GROMACS .gro file of C-alpha atoms in nm:
model
  155
    1UNK     CA    1  -2.101  -1.473   2.421
    2UNK     CA    2  -2.131  -1.247   2.113
    3UNK     CA    3  -1.876  -1.001   2.257
    4UNK     CA    4  -1.633  -1.288   2.320
    5UNK     CA    5  -1.671  -1.406   1.959
    6UNK     CA    6  -1.625  -1.050   1.833
    7UNK     CA    7  -1.314  -1.005   2.048
    8UNK     CA    8  -1.167  -1.335   1.933
    9UNK     CA    9  -1.226  -1.232   1.573
   10UNK     CA   10  -1.059  -0.896   1.634
   11UNK     CA   11  -0.774  -1.067   1.820
   12UNK     CA   12  -0.712  -1.299   1.525
   13UNK     CA   13  -0.719  -1.004   1.284
   14UNK     CA   14  -0.465  -0.814   1.496
   15UNK     CA   15  -0.242  -1.123   1.506
   16UNK     CA   16  -0.258  -1.153   1.127
   17UNK     CA   17  -0.181  -0.781   1.089
   18UNK     CA   18   0.120  -0.819   1.318
   19UNK     CA   19   0.240  -1.120   1.117
   20UNK     CA   20   0.216  -0.919   0.795
   21UNK     CA   21   0.394  -0.622   0.955
   22UNK     CA   22   0.681  -0.849   1.059
   23UNK     CA   23   0.705  -0.991   0.706
   24UNK     CA   24   0.729  -0.639   0.562
   25UNK     CA   25   1.006  -0.559   0.810
   26UNK     CA   26   1.190  -0.877   0.709
   27UNK     CA   27   1.164  -0.786   0.340
   28UNK     CA   28   1.294  -0.436   0.416
   29UNK     CA   29   1.599  -0.588   0.584
   30UNK     CA   30   1.645  -0.829   0.293
   31UNK     CA   31   1.636  -0.542   0.046
   32UNK     CA   32   1.913  -0.366   0.239
   33UNK     CA   33   2.116  -0.686   0.231
   34UNK     CA   34   2.062  -0.713  -0.145
   35UNK     CA   35   2.182  -0.356  -0.195
   36UNK     CA   36   2.500  -0.419   0.006
   37UNK     CA   37   2.565  -0.771  -0.124
   38UNK     CA   38   2.725  -0.657  -0.453
   39UNK     CA   39   2.962  -0.432  -0.261
   40UNK     CA   40   3.059  -0.722  -0.036
   41UNK     CA   41   3.104  -0.958  -0.333
   42UNK     CA   42   3.323  -0.708  -0.520
   43UNK     CA   43   3.530  -0.644  -0.206
   44UNK     CA   44   3.582  -1.015  -0.133
   45UNK     CA   45   3.671  -1.103  -0.494
   46UNK     CA   46   3.918  -0.815  -0.515
   47UNK     CA   47   4.077  -0.910  -0.180
   48UNK     CA   48   4.113  -1.272  -0.295
   49UNK     CA   49   4.252  -1.162  -0.629
   50UNK     CA   50   3.977  -1.339  -0.819
   51UNK     CA   51   3.916  -1.187  -1.159
   52UNK     CA   52   3.551  -1.251  -1.227
   53UNK     CA   53   3.269  -1.069  -1.389
   54UNK     CA   54   3.168  -0.934  -1.050
   55UNK     CA   55   2.996  -0.621  -1.184
   56UNK     CA   56   2.767  -0.831  -1.404
   57UNK     CA   57   2.697  -1.076  -1.122
   58UNK     CA   58   2.631  -0.791  -0.881
   59UNK     CA   59   2.392  -0.619  -1.120
   60UNK     CA   60   2.208  -0.949  -1.172
   61UNK     CA   61   2.176  -0.998  -0.795
   62UNK     CA   62   2.054  -0.644  -0.734
   63UNK     CA   63   1.800  -0.637  -1.018
   64UNK     CA   64   1.668  -0.986  -0.948
   65UNK     CA   65   1.652  -0.924  -0.575
   66UNK     CA   66   1.477  -0.593  -0.612
   67UNK     CA   67   1.215  -0.743  -0.844
   68UNK     CA   68   1.147  -1.036  -0.610
   69UNK     CA   69   1.139  -0.828  -0.292
   70UNK     CA   70   0.922  -0.557  -0.449
   71UNK     CA   71   0.671  -0.810  -0.576
   72UNK     CA   72   0.644  -0.989  -0.243
   73UNK     CA   73   0.634  -0.663  -0.047
   74UNK     CA   74   0.359  -0.528  -0.272
   75UNK     CA   75   0.146  -0.837  -0.214
   76UNK     CA   76   0.198  -0.820   0.162
   77UNK     CA   77   0.115  -0.449   0.168
   78UNK     CA   78  -0.205  -0.507  -0.031
   79UNK     CA   79  -0.309  -0.791   0.201
   80UNK     CA   80  -0.235  -0.580   0.510
   81UNK     CA   81  -0.431  -0.284   0.373
   82UNK     CA   82  -0.728  -0.501   0.279
   83UNK     CA   83  -0.738  -0.680   0.614
   84UNK     CA   84  -0.712  -0.356   0.810
   85UNK     CA   85  -0.972  -0.165   0.611
   86UNK     CA   86  -1.222  -0.451   0.592
   87UNK     CA   87  -1.203  -0.526   0.964
   88UNK     CA   88  -1.152  -0.189   1.129
   89UNK     CA   89  -1.238   0.097   0.894
   90UNK     CA   90  -1.569  -0.047   0.776
   91UNK     CA   91  -1.692  -0.123   1.128
   92UNK     CA   92  -1.604   0.230   1.246
   93UNK     CA   93  -1.775   0.387   0.945
   94UNK     CA   94  -2.088   0.182   1.017
   95UNK     CA   95  -2.088   0.306   1.377
   96UNK     CA   96  -2.083   0.672   1.272
   97UNK     CA   97  -2.277   0.679   0.944
   98UNK     CA   98  -2.589   0.520   0.795
   99UNK     CA   99  -2.623   0.344   0.457
  100UNK     CA  100  -2.246   0.300   0.426
  101UNK     CA  101  -2.099   0.196   0.092
  102UNK     CA  102  -1.720   0.182   0.116
  103UNK     CA  103  -1.459   0.063  -0.133
  104UNK     CA  104  -1.095   0.119  -0.039
  105UNK     CA  105  -0.968   0.035  -0.388
  106UNK     CA  106  -1.206   0.250  -0.589
  107UNK     CA  107  -1.250   0.625  -0.592
  108UNK     CA  108  -1.401   0.899  -0.803
  109UNK     CA  109  -1.353   0.876  -1.177
  110UNK     CA  110  -1.125   1.137  -1.328
  111UNK     CA  111  -1.397   1.286  -1.546
  112UNK     CA  112  -1.625   1.314  -1.243
  113UNK     CA  113  -1.360   1.515  -1.054
  114UNK     CA  114  -1.310   1.729  -1.366
  115UNK     CA  115  -1.683   1.806  -1.370
  116UNK     CA  116  -1.653   1.954  -1.020
  117UNK     CA  117  -1.452   2.239  -1.177
  118UNK     CA  118  -1.259   2.299  -0.854
  119UNK     CA  119  -0.912   2.243  -0.993
  120UNK     CA  120  -0.730   2.169  -1.314
  121UNK     CA  121  -0.660   1.805  -1.376
  122UNK     CA  122  -0.294   1.722  -1.406
  123UNK     CA  123  -0.143   1.443  -1.608
  124UNK     CA  124  -0.148   1.201  -1.313
  125UNK     CA  125  -0.465   1.109  -1.130
  126UNK     CA  126  -0.538   0.861  -0.853
  127UNK     CA  127  -0.844   0.816  -0.635
  128UNK     CA  128  -0.928   0.561  -0.365
  129UNK     CA  129  -1.120   0.514  -0.040
  130UNK     CA  130  -1.462   0.583  -0.187
  131UNK     CA  131  -1.732   0.641   0.074
  132UNK     CA  132  -2.101   0.699   0.017
  133UNK     CA  133  -2.313   0.728   0.330
  134UNK     CA  134  -2.553   0.950   0.519
  135UNK     CA  135  -2.506   1.142   0.839
  136UNK     CA  136  -2.817   1.256   1.029
  137UNK     CA  137  -3.021   1.222   0.711
  138UNK     CA  138  -2.774   1.406   0.484
  139UNK     CA  139  -2.632   1.197   0.200
  140UNK     CA  140  -2.271   1.248   0.093
  141UNK     CA  141  -1.993   1.098  -0.117
  142UNK     CA  142  -1.622   1.136  -0.068
  143UNK     CA  143  -1.299   0.987  -0.190
  144UNK     CA  144  -0.928   1.052  -0.156
  145UNK     CA  145  -0.805   1.218  -0.475
  146UNK     CA  146  -0.447   1.289  -0.580
  147UNK     CA  147  -0.392   1.511  -0.881
  148UNK     CA  148  -0.039   1.582  -1.000
  149UNK     CA  149   0.113   1.765  -1.288
  150UNK     CA  150   0.439   1.587  -1.365
  151UNK     CA  151   0.698   1.731  -1.597
  152UNK     CA  152   1.046   1.623  -1.695
  153UNK     CA  153   1.334   1.841  -1.795
  154UNK     CA  154   1.570   1.746  -2.071
  155UNK     CA  155   1.906   1.905  -2.127
   0.00000   0.00000   0.00000
């Protein structure tokens, strides 16, 4: 009975993940449509001989569409990531390690990484997927860390 409940829970999670994946695909297609819509509008208005402010209208459509699609896509991506990591990653970590503390949004602090002295810190820093656990009695901490040194060139 417990295995059936566990499977049903996993089945529902997979269904929700698939639903979110399909939404992301839809938004990707919509963003392509938004990019090509101004070209279509300008072509149609020029073919019909309509003198409108098509460039302004097109820019409004593109900017507005990109903002809306990006916002919705970001929310869907965050929900997908959370659902996946809370339901699959955590259970796998608990199978392999003891005393698991996992936070997919949090990572090492920049000053903590700097204290390691392994690399220079750039001007961009990001860390996530913090894991503290033990393996066969040995405690450890880890986190994904991205350090970049970004420069711009001006002419």
